[in-house]
XYZ file of C-alpha atoms in Angstrom:
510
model
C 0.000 0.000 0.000
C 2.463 2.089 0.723
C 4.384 1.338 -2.356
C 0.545 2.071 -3.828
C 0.919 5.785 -2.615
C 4.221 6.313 -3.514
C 3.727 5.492 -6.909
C 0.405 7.972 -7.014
C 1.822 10.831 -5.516
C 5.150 10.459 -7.962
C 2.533 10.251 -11.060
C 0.393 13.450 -9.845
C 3.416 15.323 -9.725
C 4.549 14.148 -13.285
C 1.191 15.449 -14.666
C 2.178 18.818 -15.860
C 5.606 18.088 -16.951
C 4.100 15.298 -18.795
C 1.010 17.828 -20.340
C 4.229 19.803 -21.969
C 5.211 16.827 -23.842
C 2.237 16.014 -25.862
C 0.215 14.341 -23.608
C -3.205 13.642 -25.068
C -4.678 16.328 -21.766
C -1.907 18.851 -22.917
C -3.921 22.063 -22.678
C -6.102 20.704 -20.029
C -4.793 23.074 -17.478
C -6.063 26.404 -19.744
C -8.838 24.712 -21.145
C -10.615 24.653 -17.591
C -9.352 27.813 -16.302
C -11.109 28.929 -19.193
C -13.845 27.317 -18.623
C -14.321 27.989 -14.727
C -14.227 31.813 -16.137
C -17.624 31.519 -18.403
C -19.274 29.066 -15.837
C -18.368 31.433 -13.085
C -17.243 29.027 -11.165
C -15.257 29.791 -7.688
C -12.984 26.894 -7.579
C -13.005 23.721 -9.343
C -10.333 19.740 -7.906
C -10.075 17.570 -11.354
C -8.152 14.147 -11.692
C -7.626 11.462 -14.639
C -6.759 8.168 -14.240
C -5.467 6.272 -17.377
C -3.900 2.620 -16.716
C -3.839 2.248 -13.288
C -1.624 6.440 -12.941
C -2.670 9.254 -12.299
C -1.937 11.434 -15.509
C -3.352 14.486 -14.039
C -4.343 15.967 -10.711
C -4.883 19.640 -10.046
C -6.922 22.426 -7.829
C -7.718 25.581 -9.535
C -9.674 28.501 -7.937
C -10.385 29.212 -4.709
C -12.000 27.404 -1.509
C -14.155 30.938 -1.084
C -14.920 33.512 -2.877
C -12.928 37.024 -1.703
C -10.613 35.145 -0.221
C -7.013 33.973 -1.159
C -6.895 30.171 -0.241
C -6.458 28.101 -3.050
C -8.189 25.168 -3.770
C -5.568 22.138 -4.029
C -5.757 18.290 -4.902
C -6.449 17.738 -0.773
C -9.340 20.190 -1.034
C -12.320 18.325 0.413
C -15.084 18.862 -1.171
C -19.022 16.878 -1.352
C -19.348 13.803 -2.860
C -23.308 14.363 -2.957
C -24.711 11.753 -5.230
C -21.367 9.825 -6.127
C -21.899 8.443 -2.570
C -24.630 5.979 -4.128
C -21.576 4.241 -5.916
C -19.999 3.363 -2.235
C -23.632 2.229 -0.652
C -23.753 -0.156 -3.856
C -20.396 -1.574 -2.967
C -21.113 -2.161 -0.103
C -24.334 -3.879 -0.647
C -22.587 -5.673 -3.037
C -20.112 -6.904 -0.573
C -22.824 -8.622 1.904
C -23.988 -10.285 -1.122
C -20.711 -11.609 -1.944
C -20.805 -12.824 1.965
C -24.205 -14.876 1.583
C -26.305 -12.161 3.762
C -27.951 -10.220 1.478
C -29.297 -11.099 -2.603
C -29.533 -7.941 -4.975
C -33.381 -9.644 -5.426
C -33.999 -9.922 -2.207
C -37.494 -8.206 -0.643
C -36.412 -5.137 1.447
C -39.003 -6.226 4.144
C -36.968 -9.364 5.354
C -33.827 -6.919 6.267
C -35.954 -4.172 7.194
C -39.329 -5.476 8.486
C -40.362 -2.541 9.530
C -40.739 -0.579 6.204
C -43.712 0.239 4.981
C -45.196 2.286 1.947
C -49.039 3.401 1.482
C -49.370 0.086 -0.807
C -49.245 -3.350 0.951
C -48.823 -5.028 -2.072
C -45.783 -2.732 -3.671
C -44.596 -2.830 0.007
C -43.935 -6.741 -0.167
C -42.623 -5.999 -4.030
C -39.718 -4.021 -3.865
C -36.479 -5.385 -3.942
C -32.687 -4.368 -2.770
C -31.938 -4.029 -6.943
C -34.806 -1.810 -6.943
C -33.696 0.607 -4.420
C -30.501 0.893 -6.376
C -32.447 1.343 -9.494
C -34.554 4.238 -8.531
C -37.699 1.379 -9.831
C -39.578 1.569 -7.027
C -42.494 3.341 -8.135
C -42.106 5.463 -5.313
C -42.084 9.197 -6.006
C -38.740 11.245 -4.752
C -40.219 13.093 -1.764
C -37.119 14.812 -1.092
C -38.863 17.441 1.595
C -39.009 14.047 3.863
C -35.299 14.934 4.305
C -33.874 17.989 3.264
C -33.755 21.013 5.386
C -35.541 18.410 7.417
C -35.303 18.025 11.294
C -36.013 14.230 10.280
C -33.532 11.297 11.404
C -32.995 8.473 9.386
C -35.157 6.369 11.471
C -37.904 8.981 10.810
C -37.878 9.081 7.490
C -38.127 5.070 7.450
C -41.228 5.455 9.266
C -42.728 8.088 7.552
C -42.412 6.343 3.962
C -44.834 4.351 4.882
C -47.571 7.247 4.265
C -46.030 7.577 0.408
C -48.751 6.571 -1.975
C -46.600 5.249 -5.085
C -47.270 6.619 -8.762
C -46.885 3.557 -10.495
C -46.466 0.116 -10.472
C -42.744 -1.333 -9.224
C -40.036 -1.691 -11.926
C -42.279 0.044 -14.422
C -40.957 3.437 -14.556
C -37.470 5.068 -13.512
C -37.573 7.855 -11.015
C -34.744 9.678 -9.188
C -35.168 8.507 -5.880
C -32.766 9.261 -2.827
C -35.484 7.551 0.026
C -34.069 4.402 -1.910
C -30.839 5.115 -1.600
C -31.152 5.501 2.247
C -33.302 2.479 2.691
C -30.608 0.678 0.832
C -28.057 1.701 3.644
C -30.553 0.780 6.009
C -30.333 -2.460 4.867
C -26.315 -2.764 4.777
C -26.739 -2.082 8.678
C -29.228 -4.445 9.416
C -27.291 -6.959 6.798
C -24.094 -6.534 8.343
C -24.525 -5.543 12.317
C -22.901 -1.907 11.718
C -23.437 1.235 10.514
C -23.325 2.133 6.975
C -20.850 4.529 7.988
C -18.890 2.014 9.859
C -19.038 -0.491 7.022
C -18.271 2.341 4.692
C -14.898 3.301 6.577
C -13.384 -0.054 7.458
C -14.227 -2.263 4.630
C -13.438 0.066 1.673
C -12.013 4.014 2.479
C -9.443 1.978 4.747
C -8.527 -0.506 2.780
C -8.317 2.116 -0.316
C -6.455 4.345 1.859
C -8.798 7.073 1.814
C -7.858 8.690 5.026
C -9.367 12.057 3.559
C -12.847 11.038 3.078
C -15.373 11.505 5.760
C -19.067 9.460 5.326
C -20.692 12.610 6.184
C -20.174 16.208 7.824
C -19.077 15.282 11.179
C -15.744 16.325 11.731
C -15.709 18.457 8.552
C -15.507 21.681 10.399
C -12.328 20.144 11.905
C -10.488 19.769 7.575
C -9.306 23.550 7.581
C -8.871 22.696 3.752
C -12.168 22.690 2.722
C -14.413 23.922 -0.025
C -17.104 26.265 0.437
C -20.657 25.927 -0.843
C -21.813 28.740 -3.872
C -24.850 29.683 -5.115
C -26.337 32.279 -7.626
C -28.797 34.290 -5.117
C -30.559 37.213 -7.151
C -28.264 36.604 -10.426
C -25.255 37.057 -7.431
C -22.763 33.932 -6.882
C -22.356 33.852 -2.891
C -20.888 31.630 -0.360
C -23.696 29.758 1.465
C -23.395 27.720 4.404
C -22.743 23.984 4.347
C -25.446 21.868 5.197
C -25.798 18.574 7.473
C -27.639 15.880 5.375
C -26.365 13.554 7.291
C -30.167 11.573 7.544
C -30.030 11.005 3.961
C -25.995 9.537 4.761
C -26.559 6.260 1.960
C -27.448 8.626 -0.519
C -24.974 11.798 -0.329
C -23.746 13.130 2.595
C -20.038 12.021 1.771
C -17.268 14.398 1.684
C -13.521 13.846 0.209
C -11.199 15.328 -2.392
C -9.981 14.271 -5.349
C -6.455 12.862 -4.202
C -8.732 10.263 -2.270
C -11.171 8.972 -5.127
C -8.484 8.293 -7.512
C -7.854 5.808 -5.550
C -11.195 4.778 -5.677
C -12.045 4.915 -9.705
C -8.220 2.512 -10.094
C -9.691 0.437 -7.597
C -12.789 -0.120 -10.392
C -10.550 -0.019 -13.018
C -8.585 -2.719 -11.621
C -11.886 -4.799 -11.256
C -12.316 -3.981 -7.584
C -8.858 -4.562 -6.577
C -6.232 -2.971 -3.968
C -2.676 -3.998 -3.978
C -3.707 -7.459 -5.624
C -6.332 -7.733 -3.053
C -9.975 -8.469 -4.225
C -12.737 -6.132 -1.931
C -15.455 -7.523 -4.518
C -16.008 -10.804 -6.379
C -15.185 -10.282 -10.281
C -19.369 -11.225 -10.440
C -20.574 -8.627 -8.275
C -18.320 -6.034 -9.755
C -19.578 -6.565 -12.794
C -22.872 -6.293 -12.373
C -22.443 -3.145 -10.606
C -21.179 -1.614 -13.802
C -24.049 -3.899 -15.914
C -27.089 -1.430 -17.022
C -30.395 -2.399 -15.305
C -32.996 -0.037 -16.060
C -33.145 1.897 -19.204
C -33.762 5.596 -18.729
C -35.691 7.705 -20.786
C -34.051 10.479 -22.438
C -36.377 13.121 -21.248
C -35.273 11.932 -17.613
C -31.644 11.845 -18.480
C -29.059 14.331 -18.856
C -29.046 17.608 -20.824
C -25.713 17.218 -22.259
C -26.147 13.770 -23.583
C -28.607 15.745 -26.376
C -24.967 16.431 -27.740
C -22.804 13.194 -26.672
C -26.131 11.138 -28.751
C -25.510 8.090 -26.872
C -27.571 5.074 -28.013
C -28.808 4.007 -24.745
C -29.009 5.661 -21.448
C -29.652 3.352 -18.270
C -29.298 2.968 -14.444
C -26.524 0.497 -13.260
C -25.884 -0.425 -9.466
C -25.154 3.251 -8.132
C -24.109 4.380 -11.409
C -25.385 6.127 -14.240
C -24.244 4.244 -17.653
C -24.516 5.071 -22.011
C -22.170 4.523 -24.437
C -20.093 6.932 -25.779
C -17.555 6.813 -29.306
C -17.802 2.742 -28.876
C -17.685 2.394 -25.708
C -19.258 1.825 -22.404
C -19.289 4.789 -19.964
C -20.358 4.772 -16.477
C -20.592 7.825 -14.455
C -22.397 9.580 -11.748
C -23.199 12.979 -10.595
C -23.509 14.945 -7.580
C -25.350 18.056 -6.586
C -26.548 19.229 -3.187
C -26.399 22.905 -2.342
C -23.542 24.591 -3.629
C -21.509 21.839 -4.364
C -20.956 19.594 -8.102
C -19.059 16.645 -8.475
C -19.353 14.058 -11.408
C -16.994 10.205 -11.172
C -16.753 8.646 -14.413
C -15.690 5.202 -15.759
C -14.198 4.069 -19.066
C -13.038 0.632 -18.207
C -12.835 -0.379 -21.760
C -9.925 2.169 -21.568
C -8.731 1.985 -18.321
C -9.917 5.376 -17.988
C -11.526 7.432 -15.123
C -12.373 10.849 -14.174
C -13.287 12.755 -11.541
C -14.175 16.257 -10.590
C -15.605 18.798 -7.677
C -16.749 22.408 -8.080
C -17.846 24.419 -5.118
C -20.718 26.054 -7.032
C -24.201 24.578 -7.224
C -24.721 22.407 -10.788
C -22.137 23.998 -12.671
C -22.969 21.847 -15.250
C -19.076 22.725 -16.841
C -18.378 18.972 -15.412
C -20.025 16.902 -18.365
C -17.924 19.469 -20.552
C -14.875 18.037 -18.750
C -15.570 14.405 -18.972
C -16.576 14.356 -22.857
C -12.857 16.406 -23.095
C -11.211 14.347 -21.882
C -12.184 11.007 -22.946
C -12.116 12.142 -26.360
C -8.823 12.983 -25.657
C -8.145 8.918 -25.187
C -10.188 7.865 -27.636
C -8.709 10.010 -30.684
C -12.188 12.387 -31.186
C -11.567 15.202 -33.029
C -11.254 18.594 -31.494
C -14.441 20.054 -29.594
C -14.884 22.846 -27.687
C -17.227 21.014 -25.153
C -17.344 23.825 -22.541
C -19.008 26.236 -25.349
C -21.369 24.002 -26.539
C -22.312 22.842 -22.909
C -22.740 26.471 -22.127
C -25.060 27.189 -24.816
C -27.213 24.121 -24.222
C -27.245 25.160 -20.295
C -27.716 29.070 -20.648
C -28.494 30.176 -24.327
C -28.467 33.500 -25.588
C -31.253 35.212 -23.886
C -31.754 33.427 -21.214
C -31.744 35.918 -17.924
C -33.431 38.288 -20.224
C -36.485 35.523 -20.739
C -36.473 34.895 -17.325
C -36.717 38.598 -16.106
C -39.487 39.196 -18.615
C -40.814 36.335 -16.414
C -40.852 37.769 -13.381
C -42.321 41.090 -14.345
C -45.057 39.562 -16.079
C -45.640 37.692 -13.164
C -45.687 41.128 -11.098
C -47.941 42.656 -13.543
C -50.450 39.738 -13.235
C -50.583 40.238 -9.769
C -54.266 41.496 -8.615
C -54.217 45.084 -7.380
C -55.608 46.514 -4.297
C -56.744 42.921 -2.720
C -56.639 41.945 1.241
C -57.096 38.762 3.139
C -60.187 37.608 3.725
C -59.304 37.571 7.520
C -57.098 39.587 10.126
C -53.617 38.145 9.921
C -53.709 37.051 13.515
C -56.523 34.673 11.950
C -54.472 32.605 9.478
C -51.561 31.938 12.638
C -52.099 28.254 13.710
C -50.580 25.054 13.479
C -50.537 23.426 9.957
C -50.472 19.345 9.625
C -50.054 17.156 6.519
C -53.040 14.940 6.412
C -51.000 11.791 5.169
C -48.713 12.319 8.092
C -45.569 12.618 5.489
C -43.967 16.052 5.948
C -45.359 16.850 9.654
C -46.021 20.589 10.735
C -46.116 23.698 9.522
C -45.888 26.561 12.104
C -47.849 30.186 11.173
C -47.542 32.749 13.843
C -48.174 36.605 14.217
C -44.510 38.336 15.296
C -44.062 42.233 15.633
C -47.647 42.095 13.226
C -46.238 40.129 10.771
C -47.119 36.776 9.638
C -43.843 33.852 10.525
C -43.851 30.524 8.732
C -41.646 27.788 9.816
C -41.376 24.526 8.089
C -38.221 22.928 9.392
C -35.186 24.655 11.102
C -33.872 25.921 7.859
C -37.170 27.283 6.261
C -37.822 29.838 8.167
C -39.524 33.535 7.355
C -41.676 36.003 6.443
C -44.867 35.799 4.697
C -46.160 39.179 2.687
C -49.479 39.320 1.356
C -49.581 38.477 -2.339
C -53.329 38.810 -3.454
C -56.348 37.528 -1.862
C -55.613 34.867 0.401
C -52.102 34.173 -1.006
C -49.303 35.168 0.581
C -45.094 35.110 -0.370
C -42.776 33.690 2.103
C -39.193 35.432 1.755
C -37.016 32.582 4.074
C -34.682 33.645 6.082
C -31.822 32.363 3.636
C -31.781 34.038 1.029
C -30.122 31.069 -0.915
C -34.042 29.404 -0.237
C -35.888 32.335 -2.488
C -39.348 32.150 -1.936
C -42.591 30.249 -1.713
C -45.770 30.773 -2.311
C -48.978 30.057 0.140
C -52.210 29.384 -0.902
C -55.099 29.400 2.308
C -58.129 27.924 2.154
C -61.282 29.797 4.445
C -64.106 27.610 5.524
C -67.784 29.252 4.930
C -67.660 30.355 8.597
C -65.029 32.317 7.940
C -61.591 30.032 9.220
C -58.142 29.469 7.218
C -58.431 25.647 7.003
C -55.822 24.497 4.683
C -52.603 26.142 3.696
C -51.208 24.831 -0.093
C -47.365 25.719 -0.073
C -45.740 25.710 -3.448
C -43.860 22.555 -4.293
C -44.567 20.866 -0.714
C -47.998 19.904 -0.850
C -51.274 20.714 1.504
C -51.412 21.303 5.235
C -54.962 21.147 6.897
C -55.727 23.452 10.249
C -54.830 21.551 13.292
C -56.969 21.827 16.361
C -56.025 24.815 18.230
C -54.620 23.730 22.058
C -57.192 23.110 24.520
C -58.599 26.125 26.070
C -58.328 28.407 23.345
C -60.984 29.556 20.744
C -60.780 30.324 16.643
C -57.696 33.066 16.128
């Protein structure tokens, strides 16, 4: 091993020297600064692995905005979604160990999960959770910004009423992806962040990689989160998602997961050591699910791949011949994307500190065409045009004013504010409370900790919520008055419908 890390820290430091003498990435370096300059992006970590060495390894940028510290290769940044790739390793270890089957009904390793349909309930399967198959929709509220624990959200999926039939349709689904390290603990007797650390970060010697944001505070070299707030890029805070952990709360740089994409290039070896069975890796790199190309990614309208499916924790197409598996990552302020060509012995990987800067895919495509003798493209460009074309903030200004001007003049609620303060409660039980209450004579709303703020009266009986964080925007509410003259229901914009709770004993109507 240690030989191992010699031998990668000796090739990362060859990388430039070995850019000046034709390598195929020579121009790499410009290419993204370049590139970071038209996506705006703050700071960007980027790594290639071709045959088992690193041929390049580089930060570029900074960590924050306005201030001087650079990002480097140790820069840790979020893993977000590539964390599904390490739950489905590690599933597919216990499966390699007898104790769990990829078909194997969730309910006999988690008996106590539940969904609004008893039948689909008994249905899904571990491959389905990693195949985002489970007819389930993605109720994401359930956990972000979300004072809910793990164990919560388990119970609270049992209130989710599915929109189709299992392993009929393909749907995004993090809930899965949680369940499915739910059932590495109850597989294996540990924690998925246990398992996580001892059977693969330590024997990969990823001693930089944390399974989620404890102890993060404690890197000192670590990226901060960006986000375009009113047409601003800003530094936002980081946020714990730690109760979605299976699904993307990992953090780690990209001198850590090249050791993680040669460890799938060298069909799941370490130092000659197999972690997986030459089976099991496989199929985690076998598509599973096709995905429909509405419900895939933008920038495969230009890569034209000829099929587009859902492996075990990995996105896979083909691209110029050959098989490419990859996976994204985006969770407030932060982008990664880890990519496989193993037909090449090629991988990828890269972290920005700004939210979907959608400049990764741009990377990926240049570089494997570098390997794979494509002709010239200017990636970034086309990317950007696809992602932002000509006209763009304009449209969506023109948007927003229209939407002004649309706005009914001169109306008031139907009721005194004090009236519409109460306590809010999702009738299927799903996203809990929603708190309304009269402060300084202005109307609060409180969802979870993090949504949070004021409401201003939009027309009628709608009113705007401005949260707190400005990186949130705003929401609108929609209440409902009974014929006698009481707000009953509250509808909030892209959460769903909250009917009046009972007010506390001892108290009449507000």
């Amino acid at each position: 091993m240690r030989a191992a890390a010699l031998a990668l820290g000796l090739a990362a430091l060859a990388s430039p020297a070995a850019a000046q003498r034709g390598d195929p990435l020579r121009g790499l370096d410009a290419y993204v600064t370049q590139a970071m300059k038209d996506w705006e992006v703050p700071g960007l970590a980027l790594a290639v692995v071709k045959d088992d060495s690193v041929v390049f390894m580089r930060g570029f940028g900074v960590r924050t905005l306005g201030t001087g510290e650079a990002v480097d290769t140790h820069t840790s940044f979020s893993a977000a979604s590539t964390t599904k790739a390490f739950t489905a390793a590690a599933l597919g270890m216990l499966v390699d160990e007898g104790r769990v089957r990829w078909d194997d009904p969730v309910v006999r390793h988690l008996p106590s999960f539940r969904t609004a349909d008893p039948h689909l309930t008994g249905e899904i399967t571990v491959r389905d959770l990693l195949t985002h198959r489970t007819g389930l929709p993605t109720e994401d509220f359930l956990w972000y910004a979300s004072p809910n624990s793990s164990a919560d959200i388990l119970h609270r999926l049992r209130w989710v009423r599915p929109f189709a039939p299992v392993r009929t349709q393909y749907r995004y689904n993090n809930n899965a992806y949680l369940l499915a390290g739910l059932v590495v603990e109850a597989a294996s007797g540990t924690s998925w962040h246990d398992f996580v650390r001892t059977r693969i970060l330590e024997p990969l010697g990823m001693r930089e990689t944390l399974t989620g944001y404890r102890g993060l505070d404690r890197r000192g070299n670590t990226a901060t989160p960006h986000l375009e707030v009113n047409d601003t890029i800003r530094p936002i805070a980081y946020r714990d998602f730690d109760n979605i952990a299976p699904a993307g709360s990992m953090n780690t740089s990209v001198h850590d997961m090249v050791r993680w994409i040669r460890f799938h290039l060298d069909s799941a070896r370490v130092g000659g050591r197999r972690l997986l069975s030459d089976s099991v890796h496989r199929e985690l790199l076998t598509p599973q699910f096709i995905i429909p190309a509405q419900a895939y990614y933008p920038a495969a309208r230009l890569a034209k791949p000829n099929f587009r499916a859902y492996g075990l924790g990995w996105f896979m197409q083909d691209y110029r011949g050959r098989k490419l598996a990859m996976h994204t990552g985006s969770i407030d302020g932060m982008t990664a994307l880890v990519a496989l060509v193993p037909e090449e012995r090629l991988g990828f990987v890269v972290f920005a500190n700004l939210d979907h800067a959608e400049l990764r895919h741009a990377l990926m495509y240049r570089v494997v065409d570098a390997y794979t003798g494509a002709p010239p493209r200017d990636w970034s460009t086309e990317l950007r045009a696809l992602y932002h074309p000509p006209g763009r903030e304009e449209a969506q200004r023109r948007e927003r004013e229209q939407m002004e001007a649309a706005r009914p003049a001169d109306t008031r609620p139907s009721l005194p504010l004090e009236a519409y303060a109460g306590r809010y409660t999702d009738p299927d039980s799903l996203f809990g409370t929603f708190t309304i209450r009269i402060e300084d004579g202005k109307l609060m709303a409180a969802f979870s900790p993090l949504f949070t703020g004021t409401l201003e009266h939009w027309a009628y009986d709608t009113f705007r919520a401005r949260w707190a964080d400005p990186s949130l925007g705003t929401s609108f509410l929609a209440f409902t008055i009974s014929p006698t003259g009481r707000a009953m229901r509250v509808e909030v914009q892209d959460v769903g419908g909250f009917e009046r709770a009972p007010d506390p004993e001892g108290e009449g109507d507000p």
